[in-house]
Amino acid sequence: MNLKALNKSLWAFHFNSGSCNGCDIEIIAALTPRYDVERFGIKLVGTPRHADILLLTGPVAMDMKEKLERVYAQMPSPKAVMLIGNCGNSGDVFYESYSLVGPADRIIPVDVYVPGCPPRPEAIIHGVVKVWQKLEKEAKK
Amino acid sequence: MNELIIYQLASVPAIAALGIILGLLFKGIDRVLAARMQARIGPPIRQPFRDLRKLMIKENIVPKNAVRFVFNGMPLLAVAASITILLYVPIAGFLPLMQGYGDLILLLYLLLIPSLALVLGGFASASPYASIGAQREMVSMISYELPLAVAVASIAWLFSRAMPGIASFSLAAIAANPVWELVGPVGFIGLLALFLILLAVMPGEIGVIPFDTAEAETEIASGMLVEYSGRNLALFYLADAVKTVGFASILIAIFLPYGISGTLSLQGANAVAADALFFLLKLFIVVFIGRVLIRVAVPRLRITQVVKAYWGYATIAALCGLSLIALDAILLAGGC
Ligand code: SF4
């Protein structure tokens, strides 16, 4: 399968698993005229069925675990997951909260981690580049 | 006669390829222009080709509860119908391939089929979002059909009156005799109104903002397309692209059928090339106004507002246009 075709046209689905909305605002900032990720063919889609890449924010609250699993399963393969923000990595400010089941990579496989609270749009774009590199490596195999 | 049929059959794939390439190209131009209007740089013009190629390699999921053959069949039907539209409209100065076999009425039905396929596919996918989207799509179909039908009927009436003896619903005949030359000043205003109405019907017909209530990504998760992925989604993507070209070509055939070769007094191959380029220019203008400009300038309407806009304002405007054309005919007949 030619995964390279995926590179220049990543459609992203944004999933908020209980984030403070900081990271979500930064994702939107990456779409604004200043950063404009549509230059690279990236666009936000409204349903996981259209998505190639899952932009996951938040520390995965207990309620969201099952939904996250379902959304991940609904995405058609080949697919990638990008974890945005410290929350999903470590819990960040919500660390040791009674209502968390994260970090997110215990629940679904994560391909690229973008740390930061919230990460800057540049960091998110850098994360996308990492996804490309990963897909390219897989394509070579 | 037999040779003619073989020639026609051979031309179908060529026209299909042309329609697909033009459609995707204009989708790319649309995205770039929209981005530039929002002070962004936007994707490269060939982005839709990349998107299509990517969708073809993705997994094609059919939901467990879906009606499988309807779910898989409808995207094919949508593409087939969109391409069939192109066989009945004059493109780039050439006469329609299936000339004499169908007219404007048939085109009105053909334009409906891709939307109907979306509706059926949406219902078949057994998702509540898709059902909402499908119901909204049916409502908006009913609303934009009325002004469209009034406009088309007015044109046909004008033809049957001004040039009795030719088939008044035939698109080739309409394209051969520019409508603007059949009317006086009052009718000119009426025709202008009808032209603007068809331009306003275009975003509804091809389902873009502000009339994309049925596919609203941000409220109902892409509506009828919610469960579609991979190849099936690619086919709907294609159908949408081809239908844009089809509808724009109908508009051009009715209202802007002029060629440029006569003005430049060109002959032979030069004339054909000049007319084809001029057709692309006209297509660009129509797509720019009917798709890009409207979609960037206006936010999405609610479904009730869509009905009000089309059934209320657009239909009233279309009826006014019809009355003006009728008045013009009376004035001309009265010898004024
Ligand atoms: S990482 Fe920071 S900004 Fe992002 S969701 Fe968590 S707390 Fe909010």
mmCIF file of N, CA, C and O and ligand atoms in Angstrom, chain A residues 18-24 57-59 84-88 92-94 116-119, ligand 1:
data_model
loop_
_atom_site.group_PDB
_atom_site.id
_atom_site.type_symbol
_atom_site.label_atom_id
_atom_site.label_comp_id
_atom_site.label_asym_id
_atom_site.label_seq_id
_atom_site.Cartn_x
_atom_site.Cartn_y
_atom_site.Cartn_z
ATOM 1 N N GLY A 18 -11.513 15.751 27.554
ATOM 2 C CA GLY A 18 -11.592 16.379 28.865
ATOM 3 C C GLY A 18 -10.522 17.421 29.078
ATOM 4 O O GLY A 18 -10.068 17.622 30.196
ATOM 5 N N SER A 19 -10.111 18.056 28.000
ATOM 6 C CA SER A 19 -9.054 19.059 28.146
ATOM 7 C C SER A 19 -9.647 20.368 28.635
ATOM 8 O O SER A 19 -10.854 20.552 28.659
ATOM 9 N N CYS A 20 -8.735 21.300 29.021
ATOM 10 C CA CYS A 20 -9.200 22.571 29.556
ATOM 11 C C CYS A 20 -9.564 23.513 28.432
ATOM 12 O O CYS A 20 -9.917 24.659 28.674
ATOM 13 N N ASN A 21 -9.452 23.075 27.169
ATOM 14 C CA ASN A 21 -9.750 23.853 25.981
ATOM 15 C C ASN A 21 -8.551 24.671 25.514
ATOM 16 O O ASN A 21 -8.611 25.263 24.452
ATOM 17 N N GLY A 22 -7.479 24.684 26.293
ATOM 18 C CA GLY A 22 -6.300 25.426 25.872
ATOM 19 C C GLY A 22 -5.712 24.831 24.611
ATOM 20 O O GLY A 22 -5.459 25.534 23.631
ATOM 21 N N CYS A 23 -5.517 23.517 24.621
ATOM 22 C CA CYS A 23 -4.926 22.860 23.462
ATOM 23 C C CYS A 23 -5.825 22.982 22.241
ATOM 24 O O CYS A 23 -5.337 23.133 21.125
ATOM 25 N N ASP A 24 -7.124 22.917 22.466
ATOM 26 C CA ASP A 24 -8.069 22.984 21.340
ATOM 27 C C ASP A 24 -7.971 24.330 20.647
ATOM 28 O O ASP A 24 -8.016 24.421 19.418
ATOM 29 N N THR A 57 -6.700 15.675 22.533
ATOM 30 C CA THR A 57 -6.310 16.595 23.604
ATOM 31 C C THR A 57 -6.956 16.132 24.902
ATOM 32 O O THR A 57 -7.975 15.444 24.891
ATOM 33 N N GLY A 58 -6.369 16.519 26.020
ATOM 34 C CA GLY A 58 -6.974 16.227 27.313
ATOM 35 C C GLY A 58 -6.457 14.951 27.944
ATOM 36 O O GLY A 58 -5.847 14.115 27.286
ATOM 37 N N PRO A 59 -6.693 14.802 29.250
ATOM 38 C CA PRO A 59 -6.113 13.709 30.025
ATOM 39 C C PRO A 59 -6.953 12.430 30.029
ATOM 40 O O PRO A 59 -6.646 11.525 30.790
ATOM 41 N N ILE A 84 -1.861 15.824 21.797
ATOM 42 C CA ILE A 84 -1.479 17.232 21.903
ATOM 43 C C ILE A 84 -1.668 17.710 23.336
ATOM 44 O O ILE A 84 -2.759 17.590 23.896
ATOM 45 N N GLY A 85 -0.614 18.200 23.935
ATOM 46 C CA GLY A 85 -0.682 18.750 25.289
ATOM 47 C C GLY A 85 -0.100 17.819 26.323
ATOM 48 O O GLY A 85 -0.083 16.604 26.152
ATOM 49 N N ASN A 86 0.364 18.415 27.415
ATOM 50 C CA ASN A 86 0.921 17.620 28.512
ATOM 51 C C ASN A 86 -0.125 16.720 29.144
ATOM 52 O O ASN A 86 0.203 15.672 29.691
ATOM 53 N N CYS A 87 -1.370 17.145 29.121
ATOM 54 C CA CYS A 87 -2.435 16.403 29.792
ATOM 55 C C CYS A 87 -2.429 14.931 29.427
ATOM 56 O O CYS A 87 -2.410 14.066 30.286
ATOM 57 N N GLY A 88 -2.459 14.672 28.118
ATOM 58 C CA GLY A 88 -2.537 13.287 27.672
ATOM 59 C C GLY A 88 -1.272 12.526 27.988
ATOM 60 O O GLY A 88 -1.281 11.301 28.111
ATOM 61 N N ASP A 92 -0.638 16.234 33.620
ATOM 62 C CA ASP A 92 -0.383 17.664 33.807
ATOM 63 C C ASP A 92 -1.056 18.202 35.071
ATOM 64 O O ASP A 92 -0.919 17.598 36.142
ATOM 65 N N VAL A 93 -1.772 19.289 34.967
ATOM 66 C CA VAL A 93 -2.375 19.883 36.162
ATOM 67 C C VAL A 93 -3.461 19.005 36.781
ATOM 68 O O VAL A 93 -3.864 19.215 37.917
ATOM 69 N N PHE A 94 -3.939 18.043 36.028
ATOM 70 C CA PHE A 94 -4.983 17.153 36.579
ATOM 71 C C PHE A 94 -4.366 15.870 37.151
ATOM 72 O O PHE A 94 -5.072 14.921 37.453
ATOM 73 N N GLY A 116 3.610 20.282 25.923
ATOM 74 C CA GLY A 116 3.367 21.717 26.047
ATOM 75 C C GLY A 116 2.030 21.927 26.715
ATOM 76 O O GLY A 116 1.151 21.076 26.625
ATOM 77 N N CYS A 117 1.922 23.060 27.409
ATOM 78 C CA CYS A 117 0.663 23.276 28.121
ATOM 79 C C CYS A 117 0.203 24.710 27.933
ATOM 80 O O CYS A 117 0.454 25.526 28.775
ATOM 81 N N PRO A 118 -0.450 25.042 26.869
ATOM 82 C CA PRO A 118 -0.641 24.232 25.662
ATOM 83 C C PRO A 118 0.560 24.371 24.736
ATOM 84 O O PRO A 118 1.299 25.329 24.850
ATOM 85 N N PRO A 119 0.763 23.405 23.804
ATOM 86 C CA PRO A 119 1.843 23.542 22.824
ATOM 87 C C PRO A 119 1.547 24.688 21.871
ATOM 88 O O PRO A 119 0.382 24.949 21.570
HETATM 89 S S1 SF4 C 1 -2.119 20.405 28.312
HETATM 90 FE FE1 SF4 C 1 -2.562 22.299 29.376
HETATM 91 S S2 SF4 C 1 -3.632 23.549 27.857
HETATM 92 FE FE2 SF4 C 1 -3.660 21.452 27.120
HETATM 93 S S3 SF4 C 1 -5.579 20.629 27.867
HETATM 94 FE FE3 SF4 C 1 -4.037 20.122 29.378
HETATM 95 S S4 SF4 C 1 -4.130 21.754 30.883
HETATM 96 FE FE4 SF4 C 1 -5.200 22.487 29.033
#
